[in-house]
Amino acid sequence: MNVRAHVSMTFHLDKCIGCHTCSVACKNLWTDRKGTEYMWWNNVETRPGTGYPTGWEDQERFKGGWVKRNGQLKLRLHSRARGLTNLFYNPALPELDDYYEPFTFDYQNLFTAPEGDDQPVARPVSMITGEPMNINAGPNWDDDLGGSNLYAENDPNWEGVSPEIQAQMAEIERVAFNYMPRICNHCLNPTCVAACPSGAIYKRGEDGVVLVNENKCKGWRMCVAACPYKKVYYNWATGKSEKCILCFPRLETGQAPACFHSCVGRIRYLGAILYDADKIATAANAETKDLVQAQLDAILDPFKPDVIAAARAGGLGDDWIKAAQDSPVYKFVKVWKLALPLHPEYRTLAMLFYIPPLSPIVSTIEDGLFKLELPPDQVDFELFNHLEKARLPLEYLANLFAAGSVEVIKPILRKLLAVRIYKRRQSVERSIDAATLKIVEAAGTTPEEIEAIYRLTAKPTLQERFVVPPYHREMATEVWNDPLAHKGETGVGFIELPVRGD
Amino acid sequence: MHGLTIPAADFYDDLRQRQGRKLNGTTYPSLENALEVAEVILYLDPVSNGELAYRAFKDEEKKTGQKLTDLAESVRDTRISFADIVAQPRRQLTSPTWSAIINQGRAYSPFTLNVERLIPWRTLSGRQHFYLDHPNYLNWGEHLPTYKPRPDHSMLLETEVTRAEAQGMLMNYITPHGKWSIHSTYSDNHRMLTLSRGSYPIWLNDKDAKKMGIQDNDWVELFNDNGVFVQRCIVSARIPSGTVFVYHATERTVSIPKSPLRGTRAGMNNSITRARLKPVLMSGGYAQFTYAFNYWGPVGVNRDTFVYVRRIEEPNW
């Protein structure tokens, strides 16, 4: 057992309201610079939809992630030899049109326009050419099912969903969508790291944050193509690649990342988990249907004495072990088994876990009136037994979070529904009847577990949502620098300016 | 407000000293410039002057017989000045001129004062009631919440002249609250425009759009007798057929081209609606129907009308 710690994440999709406060917080903090105009380290997608960059899940086109060939994992992008010969030609790279042409507005015209018959306006101008432009793409173009006939209908996750249901999903009586915020998944088996010809990308030992060393990056952009989530971006101004850094300067001072901290719906949870580094290879190599379970198997119980002993032997401090025990992510992912990685079939072992959303039940119109396809007084109970009546098809969610395996999604939705049924019964009827207890049992949970899930879902404190382990940067600094001298160095700008091609 | 009498003579005297201005031999608090006005408002408002919040609750205690001053006891010496709110946003104080308890960082939730501290609802019965026995309401048949079918375009008479020049489809136009803004605030900055579609798009049902030969992101013109609105459109299955909608309230500063039909700069979302006063809202002088500025009075009902919709080529700027 080779125990390591990972600062890991859970997003509760049922709570996301799609306000994009996370995106704005991130943009303002990190990517409001020349060369980063189109970068959205954090973005929020409407699902069904094609996301950002448009259609990023189409790996036939973008060649991200790993594939299993003859029992071995290979980069989908290229072999080692092909990587060398294709160093200067990489057709899998997304282009400007896959992202969008960054635009701004001629706000100055509002002040300087000559007197005329009409009120002056600021028209859109390209941030690339400075010329007036027609806006035809953006980082959130298909928001709230905008252009649903072009985007939502072409979501690749419809695979396996019957054409009749897909057609119904384009009717207003059945239409449904949810939001899916995305940041770098800080994978355990990251393809961006593996694809980098310069060895510039690394996964930090202490917390698993994946970072680009801006001094070593030569701008080959293999990471951009190899990342199946398209979460590495190329900065055209510095000639280096950049990505989400999980706000490590904030983590190191005990704060949650900006997107987490600003989340209005409080959907985000962050905490350390302990995992067995010896199991990474097995987990990434598992059969497709076993991928989720294999990843869960690599996550260790931080309360088990042998895990604690191995963690200590591996150099983990007791405060990190305690943080792992208090971690909300550990609870959602491993104890309650409610959260799943996005597209486990990419085999990168994403360490951001999503709790899939519930959706309303299907309704139809009869004689001009809405008619639910289930008796209204028993909707929750019936839905529990007929998950196929949920508006978002099971197969769709399975394609997103379970490599297509409906059997992985079902118990999660059933447990989430059991929590809802139990708590509703409790607050409306003030008592729990036998039928409800039967549901609880059938969902494989208990009233105690339901209360705990409810507590962490509905009313957690800031400290319960974000359990940031102590990073001890004071020690790291004191080892190398005289603290008093170092204090005088902070806040004076770049120590080293990034130089293009350096 | 709310029938409260809040003694503030001593604070008025303070203001006379602080920003006094002599007129006919008497010193008054000066309202000469905007800053002075702001200071006066902040100094005399219970939500920024803790002592006045305390006195307001004292008055409310007299009216209700409930213990209430504890809600302001701890902030009696708080005064929020204009410089304070320039430096950083401040939380306002709990006051009976509003209806929420917001002490200790609690978020504003209306009527928590009424529910938790038993201040009667500000109605004739002191309870939540739907029945209104005012003669105007009785005459209009609205003494209880009443379903009224939506008027059709021939009742509104806002498309009659336009019909002659119409080359489009007549549709119901609505302007619901937006996702990206609080009314006109926060939407037309670079960040939010990038996250939406860089304008104030017109949402159309996909099948309606197909009938009109309109594709997603095409330019569309909405017009009727009131005015004209020109924007790109979003085609989506989530919009009911027969409806076209634009999130209100758009500014007229960004991305508004000229109207091909009318030749001048197109308007904003309310250019094609008109304010209609609902007669019952003009009733007053009775129980809770007591006119106060920005508090009770007739609202403009201007969220819903009919427009002609047509696709256009890229318009001029």
Coordinates of N, CA, C and O in Angstrom, one line a residue, chain A residues 290-401:
Chain A
D290 N -16.2 -1.8 -15.3 CA -15.7 -1.8 -13.9 C -14.9 -0.5 -13.5 O -14.4 -0.4 -12.4
L291 N -14.8 0.4 -14.4 CA -13.9 1.6 -14.2 C -14.2 2.3 -12.9 O -13.4 2.7 -12.2
V292 N -15.5 2.6 -12.8 CA -15.9 3.4 -11.6 C -15.6 2.7 -10.3 O -14.9 3.3 -9.4
Q293 N -15.9 1.4 -10.2 CA -15.7 0.7 -9.0 C -14.2 0.5 -8.8 O -13.7 0.7 -7.6
A294 N -13.4 0.3 -9.9 CA -11.9 0.2 -9.7 C -11.3 1.5 -9.1 O -10.4 1.5 -8.3
Q295 N -11.9 2.6 -9.6 CA -11.4 3.9 -9.0 C -11.7 4.0 -7.6 O -10.9 4.5 -6.8
L296 N -13.0 3.7 -7.2 CA -13.4 3.7 -5.8 C -12.5 2.8 -5.0 O -12.2 3.1 -3.8
D297 N -12.1 1.7 -5.5 CA -11.3 0.7 -4.8 C -9.9 1.3 -4.5 O -9.3 0.9 -3.5
A298 N -9.4 2.2 -5.3 CA -8.1 2.9 -5.1 C -8.2 3.9 -3.9 O -7.2 4.3 -3.4
I299 N -9.4 4.3 -3.6 CA -9.6 5.3 -2.5 C -9.7 4.6 -1.2 O -10.5 3.6 -1.1
L300 N -8.9 5.0 -0.2 CA -8.8 4.3 1.0 C -9.6 4.8 2.1 O -9.9 6.0 2.1
D301 N -9.9 4.0 3.1 CA -10.7 4.4 4.3 C -9.7 5.0 5.3 O -8.8 4.4 5.8
P302 N -9.8 6.3 5.5 CA -8.9 7.0 6.3 C -9.0 6.7 7.8 O -8.3 7.2 8.6
F303 N -10.0 5.9 8.2 CA -10.2 5.5 9.6 C -9.5 4.2 9.9 O -9.4 3.8 11.0
K304 N -9.1 3.4 8.8 CA -8.6 2.1 9.1 C -7.2 2.2 9.6 O -6.3 2.9 9.0
P305 N -6.9 1.5 10.7 CA -5.5 1.6 11.3 C -4.4 1.3 10.3 O -3.4 2.0 10.3
D306 N -4.6 0.3 9.4 CA -3.4 0.0 8.6 C -3.2 1.1 7.5 O -2.1 1.4 7.1
V307 N -4.3 1.7 7.1 CA -4.2 2.8 6.2 C -3.5 4.0 6.9 O -2.6 4.6 6.3
I308 N -3.9 4.3 8.1 CA -3.3 5.4 8.8 C -1.8 5.1 9.0 O -0.9 6.0 8.8
A309 N -1.5 3.9 9.4 CA -0.1 3.5 9.6 C 0.7 3.7 8.3 O 1.8 4.3 8.3
A310 N 0.2 3.2 7.2 CA 0.9 3.3 5.9 C 1.0 4.8 5.5 O 2.0 5.2 4.9
A311 N -0.1 5.6 5.8 CA 0.0 7.0 5.5 C 1.1 7.7 6.3 O 1.9 8.5 5.7
R312 N 1.2 7.4 7.5 CA 2.3 8.0 8.4 C 3.6 7.5 7.8 O 4.5 8.3 7.7
A313 N 3.7 6.3 7.5 CA 5.0 5.8 7.0 C 5.4 6.5 5.7 O 6.6 6.7 5.4
G314 N 4.4 6.8 4.9 CA 4.6 7.5 3.7 C 4.9 9.0 3.8 O 5.1 9.7 2.9
G315 N 4.9 9.5 5.1 CA 5.2 10.9 5.3 C 4.1 11.8 5.5 O 4.2 13.0 5.6
L316 N 2.8 11.3 5.6 CA 1.7 12.1 5.7 C 1.5 12.5 7.2 O 1.6 11.6 8.1
G317 N 1.3 13.8 7.5 CA 1.1 14.2 8.8 C -0.2 13.9 9.4 O -1.2 13.6 8.6
D318 N -0.4 13.8 10.7 CA -1.7 13.5 11.3 C -2.8 14.5 10.9 O -3.9 14.2 10.9
D319 N -2.3 15.8 10.7 CA -3.3 16.8 10.4 C -3.9 16.5 9.0 O -5.1 16.8 8.7
W320 N -3.2 15.9 8.1 CA -3.7 15.6 6.8 C -4.6 14.4 6.9 O -5.6 14.3 6.2
I321 N -4.2 13.4 7.7 CA -5.1 12.2 7.9 C -6.4 12.6 8.5 O -7.5 12.2 8.1
K322 N -6.3 13.6 9.5 CA -7.6 14.1 10.1 C -8.4 14.8 9.1 O -9.7 14.6 9.0
A323 N -7.8 15.6 8.2 CA -8.5 16.3 7.1 C -9.2 15.3 6.2 O -10.3 15.5 5.8
A324 N -8.5 14.2 5.9 CA -9.1 13.1 5.0 C -10.3 12.5 5.7 O -11.3 12.1 5.1
Q325 N -10.2 12.4 7.0 CA -11.4 11.8 7.8 C -12.6 12.7 7.8 O -13.7 12.3 7.8
D326 N -12.3 14.0 7.8 CA -13.4 15.0 7.8 C -13.9 15.3 6.4 O -14.8 16.2 6.2
S327 N -13.3 14.8 5.4 CA -13.5 15.2 4.0 C -15.0 15.0 3.5 O -15.4 13.8 3.6
P328 N -15.7 16.0 3.1 CA -17.0 15.8 2.5 C -16.9 14.9 1.2 O -17.9 14.2 0.9
V329 N -15.8 15.1 0.5 CA -15.7 14.3 -0.8 C -15.6 12.8 -0.5 O -16.3 12.0 -1.2
Y330 N -14.9 12.5 0.5 CA -14.8 11.0 0.9 C -16.2 10.5 1.2 O -16.6 9.4 0.8
K331 N -17.0 11.3 1.9 CA -18.3 10.8 2.3 C -19.2 10.6 1.1 O -19.8 9.6 0.9
F332 N -19.2 11.6 0.2 CA -20.1 11.5 -1.0 C -19.7 10.4 -1.9 O -20.5 9.7 -2.5
V333 N -18.3 10.3 -2.1 CA -17.8 9.4 -3.1 C -17.8 8.0 -2.6 O -18.3 7.1 -3.3
K334 N -17.2 7.8 -1.5 CA -16.9 6.4 -1.0 C -17.9 5.9 0.0 O -18.3 4.7 -0.1
V335 N -18.3 6.7 0.9 CA -19.1 6.1 2.0 C -20.6 6.0 1.5 O -21.2 5.0 1.5
W336 N -21.1 7.1 0.9 CA -22.5 7.1 0.4 C -22.6 6.7 -1.0 O -23.7 6.4 -1.5
K337 N -21.5 6.7 -1.7 CA -21.5 6.2 -3.1 C -22.5 7.0 -4.0 O -23.3 6.4 -4.7
L338 N -22.4 8.3 -3.9 CA -23.4 9.1 -4.7 C -22.7 9.9 -5.8 O -23.4 10.5 -6.6
A339 N -21.4 9.9 -5.9 CA -20.8 10.8 -6.8 C -19.9 10.0 -7.8 O -19.3 9.0 -7.4
L340 N -19.8 10.5 -9.0 CA -19.1 9.7 -10.1 C -18.2 10.7 -10.9 O -18.5 11.8 -11.0
P341 N -17.1 10.1 -11.4 CA -16.3 10.9 -12.3 C -16.9 11.2 -13.6 O -17.7 10.3 -14.1
L342 N -16.6 12.3 -14.3 CA -17.1 12.6 -15.6 C -16.4 11.8 -16.6 O -15.2 11.8 -16.7
H343 N -17.1 11.0 -17.4 CA -16.6 10.2 -18.5 C -15.4 9.3 -18.0 O -14.3 9.5 -18.5
P344 N -15.7 8.4 -17.1 CA -14.7 7.5 -16.7 C -14.0 6.7 -17.8 O -12.8 6.3 -17.7
E345 N -14.7 6.6 -18.9 CA -14.1 5.8 -20.1 C -12.9 6.5 -20.7 O -12.2 5.9 -21.5
Y346 N -12.6 7.7 -20.3 CA -11.4 8.3 -20.8 C -10.2 7.8 -20.0 O -9.0 8.1 -20.4
R347 N -10.4 7.1 -18.9 CA -9.4 6.4 -18.2 C -8.3 7.3 -17.6 O -7.2 6.9 -17.4
T348 N -8.7 8.5 -17.4 CA -7.7 9.4 -16.7 C -7.9 9.5 -15.2 O -7.1 10.1 -14.5
L349 N -8.9 8.8 -14.7 CA -9.2 8.7 -13.3 C -9.4 10.2 -12.7 O -8.7 10.7 -11.9
A350 N -10.4 10.8 -13.3 CA -10.7 12.2 -12.8 C -11.0 12.2 -11.3 O -11.7 11.3 -10.8
M351 N -10.5 13.2 -10.7 CA -10.7 13.3 -9.2 C -11.7 14.4 -8.8 O -11.8 14.9 -7.7
L352 N -12.5 14.8 -9.8 CA -13.7 15.6 -9.6 C -14.9 14.7 -9.8 O -15.0 14.1 -10.8
F353 N -15.7 14.7 -8.7 CA -16.8 13.7 -8.8 C -18.2 14.5 -8.8 O -18.4 15.4 -8.0
Y354 N -19.1 14.0 -9.6 CA -20.4 14.7 -9.8 C -21.5 13.8 -9.2 O -21.5 12.6 -9.4
I355 N -22.4 14.5 -8.4 CA -23.6 13.8 -8.0 C -24.6 14.1 -9.1 O -24.9 15.2 -9.4
P356 N -25.1 13.0 -9.8 CA -26.0 13.3 -11.0 C -27.3 13.9 -10.6 O -27.7 13.7 -9.4
P357 N -27.9 14.6 -11.5 CA -29.1 15.4 -11.1 C -30.4 14.5 -11.2 O -30.5 13.6 -12.1
L358 N -31.3 14.7 -10.3 CA -32.7 14.2 -10.5 C -33.4 15.1 -11.5 O -33.0 16.2 -11.7
S359 N -34.5 14.6 -12.1 CA -35.2 15.4 -13.0 C -36.7 15.1 -12.8 O -37.1 14.1 -12.2
P360 N -37.6 16.0 -13.2 CA -39.0 15.8 -13.0 C -39.4 14.6 -13.9 O -38.7 14.1 -14.8
I361 N -40.7 14.2 -13.6 CA -41.1 13.0 -14.4 C -41.8 13.5 -15.7 O -42.2 14.7 -15.8
V362 N -41.9 12.6 -16.6 CA -42.5 12.9 -17.9 C -43.9 13.3 -17.8 O -44.7 12.7 -17.0
S363 N -44.3 14.3 -18.6 CA -45.7 14.6 -18.6 C -46.1 14.7 -20.1 O -45.3 14.8 -21.0
T364 N -47.4 14.6 -20.3 CA -47.9 14.7 -21.7 C -49.1 15.7 -21.6 O -49.5 16.0 -20.6
I365 N -49.5 16.2 -22.8 CA -50.6 17.1 -22.9 C -51.8 16.3 -23.3 O -51.8 15.5 -24.3
E366 N -52.9 16.4 -22.5 CA -54.2 15.7 -22.9 C -55.3 16.7 -22.8 O -55.5 17.3 -21.7
D367 N -56.0 16.9 -23.9 CA -57.1 17.9 -23.9 C -56.7 19.2 -23.4 O -57.4 19.9 -22.6
G368 N -55.5 19.6 -23.8 CA -55.0 20.9 -23.4 C -54.5 21.0 -22.0 O -54.2 22.1 -21.5
L369 N -54.5 19.9 -21.2 CA -54.0 20.0 -19.9 C -52.8 19.1 -19.7 O -52.7 18.0 -20.4
F370 N -51.9 19.5 -18.8 CA -50.8 18.6 -18.5 C -51.2 17.4 -17.8 O -52.0 17.4 -16.9
K371 N -50.7 16.3 -18.2 CA -51.0 15.0 -17.5 C -49.7 14.3 -17.2 O -48.9 14.1 -18.1
L372 N -49.5 14.1 -15.9 CA -48.3 13.3 -15.5 C -48.5 11.9 -15.9 O -49.6 11.4 -15.8
E373 N -47.4 11.3 -16.2 CA -47.5 9.9 -16.6 C -47.5 8.9 -15.4 O -47.5 7.7 -15.6
L374 N -47.5 9.5 -14.2 CA -47.6 8.8 -13.0 C -48.6 9.4 -12.1 O -48.8 10.6 -12.2
P375 N -49.3 8.7 -11.3 CA -50.3 9.3 -10.4 C -49.7 10.4 -9.5 O -48.7 10.1 -8.9
P376 N -50.2 11.6 -9.5 CA -49.6 12.7 -8.9 C -49.3 12.5 -7.4 O -48.3 13.0 -6.8
D377 N -50.2 11.8 -6.7 CA -50.0 11.7 -5.2 C -48.9 10.8 -4.9 O -48.4 10.7 -3.8
Q378 N -48.5 10.0 -5.8 CA -47.5 9.0 -5.6 C -46.3 9.2 -6.4 O -45.5 8.2 -6.7
V379 N -46.1 10.4 -6.9 CA -45.1 10.6 -7.9 C -43.7 10.2 -7.5 O -43.0 9.4 -8.2
D380 N -43.3 10.6 -6.3 CA -41.9 10.2 -5.8 C -41.8 8.7 -5.7 O -40.8 8.1 -6.1
F381 N -42.8 8.1 -5.1 CA -42.7 6.7 -4.9 C -42.7 5.9 -6.2 O -41.9 5.0 -6.4
E382 N -43.5 6.4 -7.1 CA -43.6 5.7 -8.4 C -42.3 5.9 -9.2 O -41.7 5.0 -9.8
L383 N -41.7 7.1 -9.1 CA -40.5 7.4 -9.8 C -39.4 6.5 -9.3 O -38.6 6.0 -10.0
F384 N -39.4 6.3 -8.0 CA -38.4 5.4 -7.4 C -38.4 4.0 -8.0 O -37.4 3.5 -8.3
N385 N -39.6 3.6 -8.3 CA -39.7 2.2 -9.0 C -39.6 2.3 -10.5 O -39.6 1.2 -11.1
H386 N -39.8 3.5 -11.0 CA -39.8 3.6 -12.5 C -38.8 4.7 -12.9 O -39.3 5.7 -13.4
L387 N -37.6 4.5 -12.7 CA -36.6 5.5 -13.0 C -36.6 5.9 -14.5 O -36.2 7.0 -14.8
E388 N -37.1 5.0 -15.3 CA -37.2 5.3 -16.7 C -38.2 6.5 -17.0 O -38.2 7.0 -18.1
K389 N -39.0 6.8 -16.0 CA -40.0 7.9 -16.2 C -39.4 9.3 -15.9 O -40.1 10.3 -16.0
A390 N -38.1 9.3 -15.5 CA -37.5 10.6 -15.2 C -37.3 11.3 -16.6 O -37.0 10.6 -17.6
R391 N -37.3 12.6 -16.6 CA -37.2 13.3 -17.9 C -35.9 13.1 -18.5 O -35.7 13.0 -19.7
L392 N -34.8 13.2 -17.7 CA -33.5 13.0 -18.2 C -33.3 11.5 -18.3 O -33.3 10.8 -17.3
P393 N -33.1 10.9 -19.5 CA -33.0 9.5 -19.6 C -31.8 8.9 -18.9 O -30.7 9.5 -18.8
L394 N -32.0 7.7 -18.3 CA -30.9 7.1 -17.5 C -29.7 6.9 -18.4 O -28.6 7.1 -18.0
E395 N -29.9 6.5 -19.6 CA -28.8 6.2 -20.5 C -28.0 7.5 -20.8 O -26.8 7.4 -20.9
Y396 N -28.7 8.6 -20.8 CA -28.0 9.9 -21.0 C -27.0 10.1 -19.9 O -25.8 10.4 -20.0
L397 N -27.5 10.0 -18.6 CA -26.7 10.2 -17.5 C -25.6 9.2 -17.4 O -24.4 9.5 -17.0
A398 N -25.9 8.0 -17.8 CA -24.9 6.9 -17.7 C -23.8 7.2 -18.7 O -22.6 6.9 -18.4
N399 N -24.1 7.8 -19.9 CA -23.0 8.1 -20.8 C -22.1 9.2 -20.3 O -21.0 9.3 -20.6
L400 N -22.7 10.1 -19.5 CA -21.9 11.2 -18.9 C -21.0 10.7 -17.8 O -19.8 11.0 -17.7
F401 N -21.6 9.9 -16.9 CA -20.9 9.6 -15.6 C -20.5 8.2 -15.3 O -20.0 7.9 -14.3

